């Protein structure tokens, strides 16, 4: 069974089994998964945010550890840095990152770390200029996460003074 067929069948165990058979590293496997899940949406220039909501359960299944979470961000970056991605699709980056964070698919520290490592997806063939463009669009969400993180820290220090 290939990954696309397994996804169409909707059997999570089958999808995981097929995912494991994809040759290559975790980011390469994740890129294959993202292409299967969101490639058509991209080609038709439909809303990726809606497609992500529809696939939320599956995205959770492949976010069990920091390496998998980072691989998802790399796969997303590769998807949106590719020539097939329209500027409309790229503009959804903040929405998609916010969704991955708020639905507990990807941890905020991993999003922030990915954002600061501009060559993160170079192993997936993402070129520097495209990586920079993706990060520029992601900036508002990353700033929001960093500020929220700072607010948490300052709340804790306020409590200690009581």
mmCIF file of C-alpha atoms in Angstrom:
data_model
loop_
_atom_site.group_PDB
_atom_site.id
_atom_site.type_symbol
_atom_site.label_atom_id
_atom_site.label_comp_id
_atom_site.label_asym_id
_atom_site.label_seq_id
_atom_site.Cartn_x
_atom_site.Cartn_y
_atom_site.Cartn_z
ATOM 1 C CA UNK A 1 0.000 0.000 0.000
ATOM 2 C CA UNK A 2 1.318 3.440 -0.685
ATOM 3 C CA UNK A 3 0.904 6.342 1.714
ATOM 4 C CA UNK A 4 -1.750 8.107 -0.371
ATOM 5 C CA UNK A 5 -3.937 4.969 -0.496
ATOM 6 C CA UNK A 6 -3.507 4.359 3.228
ATOM 7 C CA UNK A 7 -4.587 7.953 3.943
ATOM 8 C CA UNK A 8 -7.592 7.580 1.664
ATOM 9 C CA UNK A 9 -8.607 4.427 3.578
ATOM 10 C CA UNK A 10 -8.252 6.373 6.832
ATOM 11 C CA UNK A 11 -6.777 3.478 8.800
ATOM 12 C CA UNK A 12 -4.271 5.113 11.178
ATOM 13 C CA UNK A 13 -2.344 1.879 11.855
ATOM 14 C CA UNK A 14 -2.007 1.274 8.119
ATOM 15 C CA UNK A 15 -0.854 4.877 7.612
ATOM 16 C CA UNK A 16 1.784 4.491 10.359
ATOM 17 C CA UNK A 17 2.938 1.187 8.872
ATOM 18 C CA UNK A 18 3.261 2.695 5.390
ATOM 19 C CA UNK A 19 4.940 5.825 6.812
ATOM 20 C CA UNK A 20 7.572 3.588 8.452
ATOM 21 C CA UNK A 21 8.259 1.938 5.070
ATOM 22 C CA UNK A 22 9.001 5.252 3.329
ATOM 23 C CA UNK A 23 12.760 5.281 2.729
ATOM 24 C CA UNK A 24 14.815 8.020 4.362
ATOM 25 C CA UNK A 25 14.999 10.058 7.542
ATOM 26 C CA UNK A 26 12.034 11.237 9.624
ATOM 27 C CA UNK A 27 11.927 14.654 7.847
ATOM 28 C CA UNK A 28 11.882 12.900 4.448
ATOM 29 C CA UNK A 29 9.078 10.557 5.582
ATOM 30 C CA UNK A 30 7.176 13.563 6.981
ATOM 31 C CA UNK A 31 7.600 15.446 3.719
ATOM 32 C CA UNK A 32 6.016 12.476 1.906
ATOM 33 C CA UNK A 33 3.146 12.477 4.410
ATOM 34 C CA UNK A 34 2.564 16.236 4.016
ATOM 35 C CA UNK A 35 2.620 15.972 0.222
ATOM 36 C CA UNK A 36 0.002 13.194 0.405
ATOM 37 C CA UNK A 37 -2.133 15.099 2.917
ATOM 38 C CA UNK A 38 -1.894 18.608 1.499
ATOM 39 C CA UNK A 39 -0.464 18.423 -2.038
ATOM 40 C CA UNK A 40 -3.863 18.451 -3.741
ATOM 41 C CA UNK A 41 -5.089 21.320 -1.561
ATOM 42 C CA UNK A 42 -2.008 23.263 -2.630
ATOM 43 C CA UNK A 43 -2.453 22.379 -6.308
ATOM 44 C CA UNK A 44 -6.079 23.531 -6.222
ATOM 45 C CA UNK A 45 -5.103 26.636 -4.231
ATOM 46 C CA UNK A 46 -7.692 25.803 -1.570
ATOM 47 C CA UNK A 47 -7.416 26.728 2.101
ATOM 48 C CA UNK A 48 -4.604 24.835 3.795
ATOM 49 C CA UNK A 49 -5.958 25.915 7.190
ATOM 50 C CA UNK A 50 -9.191 23.977 6.500
ATOM 51 C CA UNK A 51 -7.209 20.966 5.281
ATOM 52 C CA UNK A 52 -5.098 21.041 8.466
ATOM 53 C CA UNK A 53 -8.247 21.122 10.626
ATOM 54 C CA UNK A 54 -9.592 18.127 8.728
ATOM 55 C CA UNK A 55 -6.347 16.190 9.291
ATOM 56 C CA UNK A 56 -5.768 17.273 12.903
ATOM 57 C CA UNK A 57 -6.066 13.762 14.353
ATOM 58 C CA UNK A 58 -3.525 12.417 11.894
ATOM 59 C CA UNK A 59 -1.106 15.307 12.517
ATOM 60 C CA UNK A 60 -1.270 14.404 16.233
ATOM 61 C CA UNK A 61 -0.440 10.780 15.439
ATOM 62 C CA UNK A 62 2.843 11.943 13.889
ATOM 63 C CA UNK A 63 3.862 14.419 16.606
ATOM 64 C CA UNK A 64 4.839 12.111 19.456
ATOM 65 C CA UNK A 65 8.322 13.512 20.046
ATOM 66 C CA UNK A 66 10.345 16.679 19.379
ATOM 67 C CA UNK A 67 12.021 15.155 16.291
ATOM 68 C CA UNK A 68 8.633 14.380 14.710
ATOM 69 C CA UNK A 69 7.282 17.821 15.600
ATOM 70 C CA UNK A 70 10.306 19.516 14.016
ATOM 71 C CA UNK A 71 9.965 17.230 10.990
ATOM 72 C CA UNK A 72 6.370 18.451 10.582
ATOM 73 C CA UNK A 73 7.552 22.075 10.505
ATOM 74 C CA UNK A 74 10.261 21.149 8.003
ATOM 75 C CA UNK A 75 7.703 19.340 5.833
ATOM 76 C CA UNK A 76 5.364 22.327 6.022
ATOM 77 C CA UNK A 77 8.219 24.637 5.084
ATOM 78 C CA UNK A 78 9.188 22.415 2.129
ATOM 79 C CA UNK A 79 5.574 22.329 0.984
ATOM 80 C CA UNK A 80 5.186 26.113 1.123
ATOM 81 C CA UNK A 81 8.664 26.949 -0.170
ATOM 82 C CA UNK A 82 8.088 24.836 -3.268
ATOM 83 C CA UNK A 83 7.226 26.338 -6.625
ATOM 84 C CA UNK A 84 3.709 24.821 -6.453
ATOM 85 C CA UNK A 85 2.804 26.999 -3.461
ATOM 86 C CA UNK A 86 0.978 30.183 -4.376
ATOM 87 C CA UNK A 87 1.506 33.406 -2.465
ATOM 88 C CA UNK A 88 -2.030 32.864 -1.113
ATOM 89 C CA UNK A 89 -0.930 29.511 0.352
ATOM 90 C CA UNK A 90 2.243 31.035 1.797
ATOM 91 C CA UNK A 91 0.211 33.744 3.503
ATOM 92 C CA UNK A 92 -1.484 30.971 5.495
ATOM 93 C CA UNK A 93 1.798 30.164 7.305
ATOM 94 C CA UNK A 94 0.900 32.170 10.449
ATOM 95 C CA UNK A 95 -2.525 30.466 10.620
ATOM 96 C CA UNK A 96 -0.992 27.030 10.173
ATOM 97 C CA UNK A 97 1.685 27.555 12.824
ATOM 98 C CA UNK A 98 -0.884 28.952 15.248
ATOM 99 C CA UNK A 99 -3.094 25.922 14.568
ATOM 100 C CA UNK A 100 -0.231 23.451 15.141
ATOM 101 C CA UNK A 101 0.608 25.231 18.405
ATOM 102 C CA UNK A 102 -2.941 25.713 19.735
ATOM 103 C CA UNK A 103 -3.979 22.138 18.928
ATOM 104 C CA UNK A 104 -0.865 20.841 20.738
ATOM 105 C CA UNK A 105 0.598 19.238 17.636
ATOM 106 C CA UNK A 106 3.880 21.179 17.874
ATOM 107 C CA UNK A 107 5.377 22.674 21.028
ATOM 108 C CA UNK A 108 6.094 26.422 21.081
ATOM 109 C CA UNK A 109 9.807 25.867 21.790
ATOM 110 C CA UNK A 110 10.067 23.768 18.642
ATOM 111 C CA UNK A 111 8.324 26.418 16.521
ATOM 112 C CA UNK A 112 10.649 29.109 17.916
ATOM 113 C CA UNK A 113 13.720 26.894 17.421
ATOM 114 C CA UNK A 114 12.713 26.046 13.838
ATOM 115 C CA UNK A 115 12.202 29.743 13.085
ATOM 116 C CA UNK A 116 15.708 30.633 14.309
ATOM 117 C CA UNK A 117 17.348 27.869 12.243
ATOM 118 C CA UNK A 118 16.815 29.114 8.706
ATOM 119 C CA UNK A 119 18.473 26.100 7.091
ATOM 120 C CA UNK A 120 16.303 23.594 9.002
ATOM 121 C CA UNK A 121 14.637 22.238 5.863
ATOM 122 C CA UNK A 122 17.697 22.362 3.612
ATOM 123 C CA UNK A 123 17.810 18.531 3.865
ATOM 124 C CA UNK A 124 14.433 18.602 2.078
ATOM 125 C CA UNK A 125 15.831 20.789 -0.690
ATOM 126 C CA UNK A 126 14.502 24.116 0.582
ATOM 127 C CA UNK A 127 16.710 26.902 -0.705
ATOM 128 C CA UNK A 128 17.895 29.751 1.516
ATOM 129 C CA UNK A 129 15.792 32.464 -0.163
ATOM 130 C CA UNK A 130 12.589 30.414 0.120
ATOM 131 C CA UNK A 131 13.410 29.540 3.741
ATOM 132 C CA UNK A 132 13.845 33.245 4.530
ATOM 133 C CA UNK A 133 10.519 34.083 2.884
ATOM 134 C CA UNK A 134 8.712 31.397 4.892
ATOM 135 C CA UNK A 135 10.275 32.711 8.129
ATOM 136 C CA UNK A 136 9.392 36.310 7.328
ATOM 137 C CA UNK A 137 5.750 35.270 6.964
ATOM 138 C CA UNK A 138 5.965 33.208 10.169
ATOM 139 C CA UNK A 139 7.416 36.144 12.138
ATOM 140 C CA UNK A 140 4.140 37.436 13.717
ATOM 141 C CA UNK A 141 3.297 34.050 15.245
ATOM 142 C CA UNK A 142 6.839 33.464 16.448
ATOM 143 C CA UNK A 143 6.933 36.908 18.059
ATOM 144 C CA UNK A 144 3.583 36.196 19.701
ATOM 145 C CA UNK A 145 4.912 32.865 21.053
ATOM 146 C CA UNK A 146 8.131 34.485 22.299
ATOM 147 C CA UNK A 147 6.190 37.293 24.012
ATOM 148 C CA UNK A 148 3.791 34.797 25.583
ATOM 149 C CA UNK A 149 6.816 32.865 26.821
ATOM 150 C CA UNK A 150 8.323 36.050 28.316
ATOM 151 C CA UNK A 151 4.975 36.920 29.937
ATOM 152 C CA UNK A 152 4.899 33.481 31.581
ATOM 153 C CA UNK A 153 8.387 34.049 32.964
ATOM 154 C CA UNK A 154 7.535 37.480 34.326
ATOM 155 C CA UNK A 155 4.330 36.164 35.934
ATOM 156 C CA UNK A 156 6.380 33.596 37.811
ATOM 157 C CA UNK A 157 8.840 36.175 39.101
ATOM 158 C CA UNK A 158 5.952 38.400 40.265
ATOM 159 C CA UNK A 159 4.582 35.533 42.348
ATOM 160 C CA UNK A 160 7.907 34.995 44.092
ATOM 161 C CA UNK A 161 7.845 38.539 45.498
ATOM 162 C CA UNK A 162 4.625 37.940 47.467
#
